[in-house]
mmCIF file of C-alpha atoms and ligand atoms in Angstrom:
data_model
loop_
_atom_site.group_PDB
_atom_site.id
_atom_site.type_symbol
_atom_site.label_atom_id
_atom_site.label_comp_id
_atom_site.label_asym_id
_atom_site.label_seq_id
_atom_site.Cartn_x
_atom_site.Cartn_y
_atom_site.Cartn_z
ATOM 1 C CA MET Q 34 -9.243 5.046 10.557
ATOM 2 C CA THR Q 35 -7.322 2.116 11.602
ATOM 3 C CA ALA Q 36 -8.071 -0.911 9.514
ATOM 4 C CA ILE Q 37 -5.176 -3.046 9.063
ATOM 5 C CA PRO Q 38 -3.209 -4.743 11.918
ATOM 6 C CA VAL Q 39 0.001 -2.657 11.552
ATOM 7 C CA ASP Q 40 1.097 0.926 11.174
ATOM 8 C CA ALA Q 41 1.104 1.560 7.603
ATOM 9 C CA HIS Q 42 3.778 4.191 8.020
ATOM 10 C CA ALA Q 43 6.386 1.630 9.105
ATOM 11 C CA ASN Q 44 9.005 0.395 6.623
ATOM 12 C CA TYR Q 45 8.673 -3.024 5.015
ATOM 13 C CA GLY Q 46 11.053 -5.099 7.122
ATOM 14 C CA PRO Q 47 9.537 -3.868 10.471
ATOM 15 C CA MET Q 48 6.125 -4.192 9.146
ATOM 16 C CA ARG Q 49 6.700 -7.791 8.248
ATOM 17 C CA MET Q 50 8.232 -8.495 11.661
ATOM 18 C CA LEU Q 51 5.233 -7.008 13.496
ATOM 19 C CA LEU Q 52 2.808 -9.107 11.213
ATOM 20 C CA TYR Q 53 4.343 -12.180 12.740
ATOM 21 C CA ARG Q 54 3.243 -11.026 16.137
ATOM 22 C CA VAL Q 55 -0.178 -9.479 15.325
ATOM 23 C CA ALA Q 56 -1.477 -11.633 12.576
ATOM 24 C CA PRO Q 57 0.017 -15.066 13.292
ATOM 25 C CA GLY Q 58 -2.382 -16.827 10.907
ATOM 26 C CA LEU Q 59 -1.211 -14.778 7.997
ATOM 27 C CA THR Q 60 1.672 -15.935 5.747
ATOM 28 C CA VAL Q 61 3.748 -13.183 3.929
ATOM 29 C CA ALA Q 62 6.223 -14.582 1.383
ATOM 30 C CA SER Q 63 8.405 -13.405 -1.376
ATOM 31 C CA SER Q 64 7.663 -14.465 -5.063
ATOM 32 C CA LEU Q 65 8.596 -13.850 -8.535
ATOM 33 C CA PHE Q 66 5.678 -13.099 -10.802
ATOM 34 C CA ASP Q 67 5.931 -13.690 -14.478
ATOM 35 C CA ASP Q 68 3.876 -10.499 -15.355
ATOM 36 C CA ASP Q 69 3.833 -7.047 -13.793
ATOM 37 C CA THR Q 70 2.003 -8.200 -10.764
ATOM 38 C CA ASN Q 71 3.454 -6.703 -7.520
ATOM 39 C CA GLY Q 72 1.639 -8.755 -4.994
ATOM 40 C CA MET Q 73 -1.535 -10.974 -4.376
ATOM 41 C CA TYR Q 74 -3.666 -12.119 -1.454
ATOM 42 C CA ASP Q 75 -4.999 -15.671 -1.306
ATOM 43 C CA ARG Q 76 -7.911 -15.637 0.866
ATOM 44 C CA ASP Q 77 -8.233 -19.376 1.300
ATOM 45 C CA ASP Q 78 -4.611 -19.810 2.485
ATOM 46 C CA ASP Q 79 -4.470 -16.390 4.173
ATOM 47 C CA THR Q 80 -1.303 -15.808 2.247
ATOM 48 C CA ILE Q 81 0.219 -12.611 0.788
ATOM 49 C CA LEU Q 82 2.765 -12.878 -1.888
ATOM 50 C CA ILE Q 83 4.991 -10.011 -2.601
ATOM 51 C CA ASP Q 84 7.481 -9.770 -5.748
ATOM 52 C CA ARG Q 85 10.938 -9.784 -4.588
ATOM 53 C CA ARG Q 86 12.523 -7.598 -7.331
ATOM 54 C CA MET Q 87 10.855 -4.497 -6.298
ATOM 55 C CA THR Q 88 12.181 -1.555 -4.197
ATOM 56 C CA TYR Q 89 11.504 -1.465 -0.499
ATOM 57 C CA THR Q 90 9.116 1.441 -1.027
ATOM 58 C CA ARG Q 91 7.150 -0.519 -3.622
ATOM 59 C CA LYS Q 92 7.144 -3.641 -1.275
ATOM 60 C CA ARG Q 93 5.847 -1.416 1.422
ATOM 61 C CA CYS Q 94 2.982 -0.048 -0.527
ATOM 62 C CA THR Q 95 2.120 -3.544 -1.992
ATOM 63 C CA LEU Q 96 2.083 -5.166 1.486
ATOM 64 C CA VAL Q 97 -0.350 -2.372 2.648
ATOM 65 C CA HIS Q 98 -2.411 -2.821 -0.476
ATOM 66 C CA GLU Q 99 -2.689 -6.693 0.086
ATOM 67 C CA LEU Q 100 -3.423 -6.137 3.777
ATOM 68 C CA VAL Q 101 -6.275 -4.016 2.880
ATOM 69 C CA HIS Q 102 -7.619 -6.746 0.484
ATOM 70 C CA ARG Q 103 -7.320 -9.109 3.521
ATOM 71 C CA MET Q 104 -9.060 -6.724 5.831
ATOM 72 C CA TYR Q 105 -12.085 -6.481 3.407
ATOM 73 C CA GLY Q 106 -12.159 -10.172 2.857
ATOM 74 C CA ASP Q 107 -11.413 -9.842 -0.853
ATOM 75 C CA ASP Q 108 -9.862 -12.794 -2.798
ATOM 76 C CA ASP Q 109 -6.912 -11.742 -4.801
ATOM 77 C CA HIS Q 110 -7.602 -8.115 -6.527
ATOM 78 C CA THR Q 111 -11.508 -8.157 -6.344
ATOM 79 C CA ARG Q 112 -12.903 -4.554 -5.425
ATOM 80 C CA GLU Q 113 -9.635 -3.117 -6.711
ATOM 81 C CA HIS Q 114 -10.736 0.476 -6.536
ATOM 82 C CA ARG Q 115 -12.097 0.430 -3.053
ATOM 83 C CA CYS Q 116 -8.620 -1.288 -2.067
ATOM 84 C CA ARG Q 117 -6.581 1.390 -3.862
ATOM 85 C CA MET Q 118 -8.383 4.299 -2.111
ATOM 86 C CA THR Q 119 -8.202 2.786 1.228
ATOM 87 C CA ALA Q 120 -4.446 1.816 0.889
ATOM 88 C CA ALA Q 121 -3.496 5.296 0.041
ATOM 89 C CA ARG Q 122 -5.264 6.602 2.987
ATOM 90 C CA GLU Q 123 -3.348 4.084 5.252
ATOM 91 C CA LEU Q 124 -0.090 4.949 3.647
ATOM 92 C CA ILE Q 125 -0.290 8.712 3.637
ATOM 93 C CA ASN Q 126 -0.433 11.056 6.641
ATOM 94 C CA PRO Q 127 -2.607 14.210 5.714
ATOM 95 C CA ALA Q 128 -0.337 16.653 7.495
ATOM 96 C CA GLU Q 129 2.821 15.205 5.773
ATOM 97 C CA TYR Q 130 1.078 15.154 2.372
ATOM 98 C CA ALA Q 131 0.040 18.810 2.597
ATOM 99 C CA LEU Q 132 3.582 19.772 3.713
ATOM 100 C CA ALA Q 133 5.220 17.736 0.866
ATOM 101 C CA GLU Q 134 2.670 19.326 -1.734
ATOM 102 C CA ARG Q 135 3.840 22.917 -0.724
ATOM 103 C CA MET Q 136 7.453 21.838 -0.603
ATOM 104 C CA TYR Q 137 7.639 20.233 -3.914
ATOM 105 C CA GLU Q 138 4.961 22.356 -5.613
ATOM 106 C CA GLY Q 139 2.664 19.323 -6.348
ATOM 107 C CA ASP Q 140 5.541 17.278 -8.184
ATOM 108 C CA LYS Q 141 4.236 13.785 -7.846
ATOM 109 C CA TRP Q 142 7.624 12.135 -8.042
ATOM 110 C CA LEU Q 143 9.206 14.168 -5.408
ATOM 111 C CA MET Q 144 6.371 13.944 -3.183
ATOM 112 C CA ALA Q 145 6.372 10.248 -3.605
ATOM 113 C CA ASP Q 146 9.866 10.000 -2.592
ATOM 114 C CA GLU Q 147 9.425 12.309 0.316
ATOM 115 C CA LEU Q 148 6.551 10.329 1.583
ATOM 116 C CA ASN Q 149 8.212 6.845 0.964
ATOM 117 C CA VAL Q 150 5.310 5.816 -1.515
ATOM 118 C CA THR Q 151 5.162 5.034 -5.174
ATOM 119 C CA PRO Q 152 3.799 7.826 -7.604
ATOM 120 C CA GLU Q 153 0.729 5.557 -8.052
ATOM 121 C CA ILE Q 154 -0.098 5.979 -4.525
ATOM 122 C CA ILE Q 155 0.027 9.745 -4.846
ATOM 123 C CA ASP Q 156 -2.308 9.614 -7.736
ATOM 124 C CA ASP Q 157 -4.837 7.303 -5.773
ATOM 125 C CA TYR Q 158 -4.681 9.593 -2.686
ATOM 126 C CA ARG Q 159 -5.315 12.731 -5.022
ATOM 127 C CA GLU Q 160 -8.270 10.769 -6.568
ATOM 128 C CA TRP Q 161 -9.675 10.032 -3.011
ATOM 129 C CA LEU Q 162 -9.052 13.700 -2.002
ATOM 130 C CA HIS Q 163 -10.892 14.935 -5.040
ATOM 131 C CA ASP Q 164 -13.885 12.581 -4.605
ATOM 132 C CA SER Q 165 -14.136 13.137 -0.939
ATOM 133 C CA ARG Q 166 -14.669 17.030 -1.351
HETATM 134 ZN ZN1 ZN L 24 -5.485 -5.206 -5.446
#
């Protein structure tokens, strides 16, 4: 499943650099949101905004989340559940997930750290695994 125009396993900086090349029409910019919003996608302007106060891991996960909305043609956070399930599958390599699960005995926070994702992404991936069985 390759859906978004960059490798979702790249770090935040390299991913943004790559987007300049592979998605020249897309604007990715830093922002400061008043609420707990991490990011958003504006379909009309083909623009992704990422909150600048977050860790690079959270920025990375947020950028992939917004790229999935863009891929589906969603405006802002419409079809949120579909986006979350897809983003988790983009961000997590199944073999690395299985290894981390054994190594950390399923501890969500340690696994998230190992896999360079947020704990919420681990939750989403588990939900997808559960629903796909
Ligand atoms: Zn969303």
